[in-house]
Amino acid sequence: MAKRQASEARHIGAAETDRLLVSVASGSRDAFSRLYDVAAGPIYGMACRVLQDQGRAEEVAQEVMLEVWQSAPRYRPENGHAMTWMMTIAHHRAVDSVRTLQRSAERERTVSQQEAALAYDDVVETVESIGEREQVRSCLKELTAELRQPVVLAYYQGLTQTEIAAALSLPLGTVKSRLRRALTHLRHCLGDPP
């Protein structure tokens, strides 16, 4: 019996569909139920053609039917048939959904590309930093112990020249001289001009 009623509902004419939508505008739930039986299938079909995704088409069809319920008071029979009015709403919703999906995909691509570029840059910086550290360590090994000590205390332990002089029990002038010679050697070793 329910199938027969649904089948009959789908085959009503344009004038009856127009009357149903006018009744929906007046708040009739029964009219909306009958209108739903008539319009949901064609609306879903059109959404499927536009979206080419059954799940998303179902969502759009539901959104359209909700909008029909809420917007029914704006429908004017003199401007066209109810089915045309509803299918226009459905088409706009489906196209908007496609555009939203495209924008979302584009944003994801952009973010993914930016993350990939940042990850690459981080890796490059890390590799360069490791390479530079290894090169500095190698150059430090070439220094004599008396030249290496003040450099390590200054640059790795953060001591001032005065603190280095006190730690090594050397005159301040000797520490300055050793640092100057050590830095000149390191500059040369690391490839910087003297």
GROMACS .gro file of C-alpha atoms in nm:
model
  194
    1MET     CA    1   0.000   0.000   0.000
    2ALA     CA    2   0.282   0.244   0.091
    3LYS     CA    3   0.456   0.164  -0.240
    4ARG     CA    4   0.137   0.235  -0.433
    5GLN     CA    5   0.095   0.572  -0.254
    6ALA     CA    6   0.458   0.663  -0.324
    7SER     CA    7   0.414   0.563  -0.688
    8GLU     CA    8   0.097   0.772  -0.717
    9ALA     CA    9   0.270   1.066  -0.546
   10ARG     CA   10   0.551   1.061  -0.802
   11HIS     CA   11   0.310   1.081  -1.092
   12ILE     CA   12   0.107   1.384  -0.990
   13GLY     CA   13   0.093   1.675  -1.229
   14ALA     CA   14   0.265   2.011  -1.219
   15ALA     CA   15  -0.052   2.188  -1.101
   16GLU     CA   16  -0.084   1.949  -0.806
   17THR     CA   17   0.285   1.994  -0.720
   18ASP     CA   18   0.232   2.371  -0.728
   19ARG     CA   19  -0.069   2.335  -0.491
   20LEU     CA   20   0.135   2.114  -0.256
   21LEU     CA   21   0.413   2.371  -0.235
   22VAL     CA   22   0.162   2.647  -0.163
   23SER     CA   23   0.022   2.429   0.118
   24VAL     CA   24   0.374   2.372   0.249
   25ALA     CA   25   0.416   2.751   0.257
   26SER     CA   26   0.112   2.756   0.485
   27GLY     CA   27   0.285   2.511   0.720
   28SER     CA   28   0.114   2.184   0.615
   29ARG     CA   29   0.330   1.888   0.716
   30ASP     CA   30   0.109   1.646   0.521
   31ALA     CA   31   0.161   1.852   0.205
   32PHE     CA   32   0.536   1.853   0.269
   33SER     CA   33   0.537   1.476   0.312
   34ARG     CA   34   0.361   1.430  -0.023
   35LEU     CA   35   0.584   1.691  -0.188
   36TYR     CA   36   0.890   1.512  -0.049
   37ASP     CA   37   0.771   1.186  -0.207
   38VAL     CA   38   0.732   1.363  -0.541
   39ALA     CA   39   1.045   1.580  -0.544
   40ALA     CA   40   1.317   1.399  -0.346
   41GLY     CA   41   1.393   1.146  -0.623
   42PRO     CA   42   1.437   1.396  -0.908
   43ILE     CA   43   1.636   1.630  -0.680
   44TYR     CA   44   1.864   1.345  -0.574
   45GLY     CA   45   1.906   1.238  -0.940
   46MET     CA   46   2.009   1.585  -1.047
   47ALA     CA   47   2.249   1.619  -0.753
   48CYS     CA   48   2.405   1.282  -0.850
   49ARG     CA   49   2.461   1.405  -1.207
   50VAL     CA   50   2.627   1.725  -1.089
   51LEU     CA   51   2.828   1.582  -0.800
   52GLN     CA   52   2.896   1.230  -0.930
   53ASP     CA   53   2.900   1.115  -0.567
   54GLN     CA   54   2.593   0.938  -0.428
   55GLY     CA   55   2.671   1.012  -0.064
   56ARG     CA   56   2.721   1.381  -0.121
   57ALA     CA   57   2.414   1.387  -0.349
   58GLU     CA   58   2.203   1.246  -0.065
   59GLU     CA   59   2.328   1.521   0.165
   60VAL     CA   60   2.252   1.789  -0.094
   61ALA     CA   61   1.903   1.644  -0.155
   62GLN     CA   62   1.831   1.659   0.218
   63GLU     CA   63   1.961   2.017   0.237
   64VAL     CA   64   1.742   2.113  -0.059
   65MET     CA   65   1.429   1.959   0.092
   66LEU     CA   66   1.498   2.143   0.417
   67GLU     CA   67   1.538   2.465   0.221
   68VAL     CA   68   1.212   2.394   0.035
   69TRP     CA   69   1.035   2.358   0.371
   70GLN     CA   70   1.189   2.680   0.504
   71SER     CA   71   1.162   2.883   0.181
   72ALA     CA   72   0.822   2.768   0.062
   73PRO     CA   73   0.661   3.105   0.152
   74ARG     CA   74   0.883   3.269  -0.113
   75TYR     CA   75   0.748   3.045  -0.390
   76ARG     CA   76   0.518   3.223  -0.637
   77PRO     CA   77   0.318   2.993  -0.871
   78GLU     CA   78   0.283   3.273  -1.125
   79ASN     CA   79   0.663   3.273  -1.172
   80GLY     CA   80   0.687   2.905  -1.265
   81HIS     CA   81   0.612   2.551  -1.158
   82ALA     CA   82   0.707   2.422  -0.813
   83MET     CA   83   0.924   2.144  -0.955
   84THR     CA   84   1.121   2.396  -1.162
   85TRP     CA   85   1.165   2.615  -0.854
   86MET     CA   86   1.286   2.320  -0.643
   87MET     CA   87   1.516   2.186  -0.915
   88THR     CA   88   1.673   2.533  -0.947
   89ILE     CA   89   1.745   2.532  -0.574
   90ALA     CA   90   1.887   2.180  -0.608
   91HIS     CA   91   2.110   2.276  -0.900
   92HIS     CA   92   2.249   2.577  -0.714
   93ARG     CA   93   2.315   2.368  -0.402
   94ALA     CA   94   2.489   2.095  -0.604
   95VAL     CA   95   2.708   2.343  -0.791
   96ASP     CA   96   2.794   2.520  -0.464
   97SER     CA   97   2.890   2.182  -0.319
   98VAL     CA   98   3.121   2.111  -0.614
   99ARG     CA   99   3.285   2.451  -0.575
  100THR     CA  100   3.327   2.399  -0.200
  101LEU     CA  101   3.490   2.061  -0.260
  102GLN     CA  102   3.721   2.211  -0.523
  103ARG     CA  103   3.825   2.497  -0.293
  104SER     CA  104   3.883   2.252  -0.009
  105ALA     CA  105   4.097   2.028  -0.232
  106GLU     CA  106   4.294   2.331  -0.354
  107ARG     CA  107   4.355   2.446   0.006
  108GLU     CA  108   4.473   2.098   0.099
  109ARG     CA  109   4.710   2.090  -0.200
  110THR     CA  110   4.848   2.431  -0.110
  111VAL     CA  111   4.899   2.338   0.255
  112SER     CA  112   5.056   2.006   0.155
  113GLN     CA  113   5.296   2.181  -0.085
  114GLN     CA  114   5.388   2.438   0.181
  115GLU     CA  115   5.446   2.165   0.439
  116ALA     CA  116   5.659   1.969   0.193
  117ALA     CA  117   5.863   2.282   0.115
  118LEU     CA  118   5.904   2.360   0.485
  119ALA     CA  119   6.001   2.001   0.563
  120TYR     CA  120   6.256   2.007   0.280
  121ASP     CA  121   6.396   2.340   0.400
  122ASP     CA  122   6.422   2.207   0.758
  123VAL     CA  123   6.605   1.897   0.637
  124VAL     CA  124   6.841   2.105   0.423
  125GLU     CA  125   6.914   2.341   0.714
  126THR     CA  126   6.970   2.049   0.951
  127VAL     CA  127   7.203   1.875   0.706
  128GLU     CA  128   7.391   2.198   0.642
  129SER     CA  129   7.411   2.266   1.016
  130ILE     CA  130   7.540   1.915   1.084
  131GLY     CA  131   7.789   1.954   0.802
  132GLU     CA  132   7.907   2.288   0.936
  133ARG     CA  133   7.940   2.146   1.288
  134GLU     CA  134   8.145   1.855   1.160
  135GLN     CA  135   8.365   2.093   0.965
  136VAL     CA  136   8.413   2.315   1.273
  137ARG     CA  137   8.498   2.009   1.486
  138SER     CA  138   8.748   1.897   1.225
  139CYS     CA  139   8.907   2.242   1.217
  140LEU     CA  140   8.914   2.259   1.597
  141LYS     CA  141   9.108   1.931   1.604
  142GLU     CA  142   9.377   2.094   1.390
  143LEU     CA  143   9.438   2.358   1.660
  144THR     CA  144   9.696   2.302   1.930
  145ALA     CA  145   9.557   2.243   2.279
  146GLU     CA  146   9.664   2.593   2.392
  147LEU     CA  147   9.467   2.754   2.104
  148ARG     CA  148   9.168   2.515   2.123
  149GLN     CA  149   9.106   2.564   2.499
  150PRO     CA  150   9.015   2.935   2.491
  151VAL     CA  151   8.790   2.883   2.183
  152VAL     CA  152   8.599   2.600   2.350
  153LEU     CA  153   8.557   2.801   2.671
  154ALA     CA  154   8.441   3.110   2.480
  155TYR     CA  155   8.213   2.959   2.217
  156TYR     CA  156   8.087   2.639   2.376
  157GLN     CA  157   8.076   2.740   2.741
  158GLY     CA  158   8.005   3.110   2.694
  159LEU     CA  159   8.289   3.246   2.910
  160THR     CA  160   8.418   3.598   2.863
  161GLN     CA  161   8.786   3.661   2.793
  162THR     CA  162   8.837   3.767   3.154
  163GLU     CA  163   8.670   3.448   3.281
  164ILE     CA  164   8.884   3.239   3.043
  165ALA     CA  165   9.200   3.409   3.174
  166ALA     CA  166   9.095   3.327   3.531
  167ALA     CA  167   8.998   2.967   3.444
  168LEU     CA  168   9.329   2.899   3.265
  169SER     CA  169   9.541   3.108   3.505
  170LEU     CA  170   9.673   3.314   3.213
  171PRO     CA  171   9.715   3.687   3.160
  172LEU     CA  172   9.422   3.848   2.974
  173GLY     CA  173   9.653   3.957   2.690
  174THR     CA  174   9.766   3.597   2.633
  175VAL     CA  175   9.402   3.478   2.614
  176LYS     CA  176   9.318   3.754   2.363
  177SER     CA  177   9.621   3.667   2.153
  178ARG     CA  178   9.544   3.294   2.152
  179LEU     CA  179   9.179   3.356   2.062
  180ARG     CA  180   9.282   3.585   1.776
  181ARG     CA  181   9.528   3.324   1.637
  182ALA     CA  182   9.277   3.041   1.682
  183LEU     CA  183   8.999   3.234   1.505
  184THR     CA  184   9.232   3.326   1.218
  185HIS     CA  185   9.323   2.959   1.175
  186LEU     CA  186   8.953   2.852   1.196
  187ARG     CA  187   8.851   3.113   0.938
  188HIS     CA  188   9.116   2.985   0.701
  189CYS     CA  189   9.023   2.620   0.767
  190LEU     CA  190   8.653   2.686   0.710
  191GLY     CA  191   8.724   2.855   0.379
  192ASP     CA  192   8.664   3.218   0.473
  193PRO     CA  193   8.920   3.471   0.355
  194PRO     CA  194   9.164   3.580   0.628
   0.00000   0.00000   0.00000
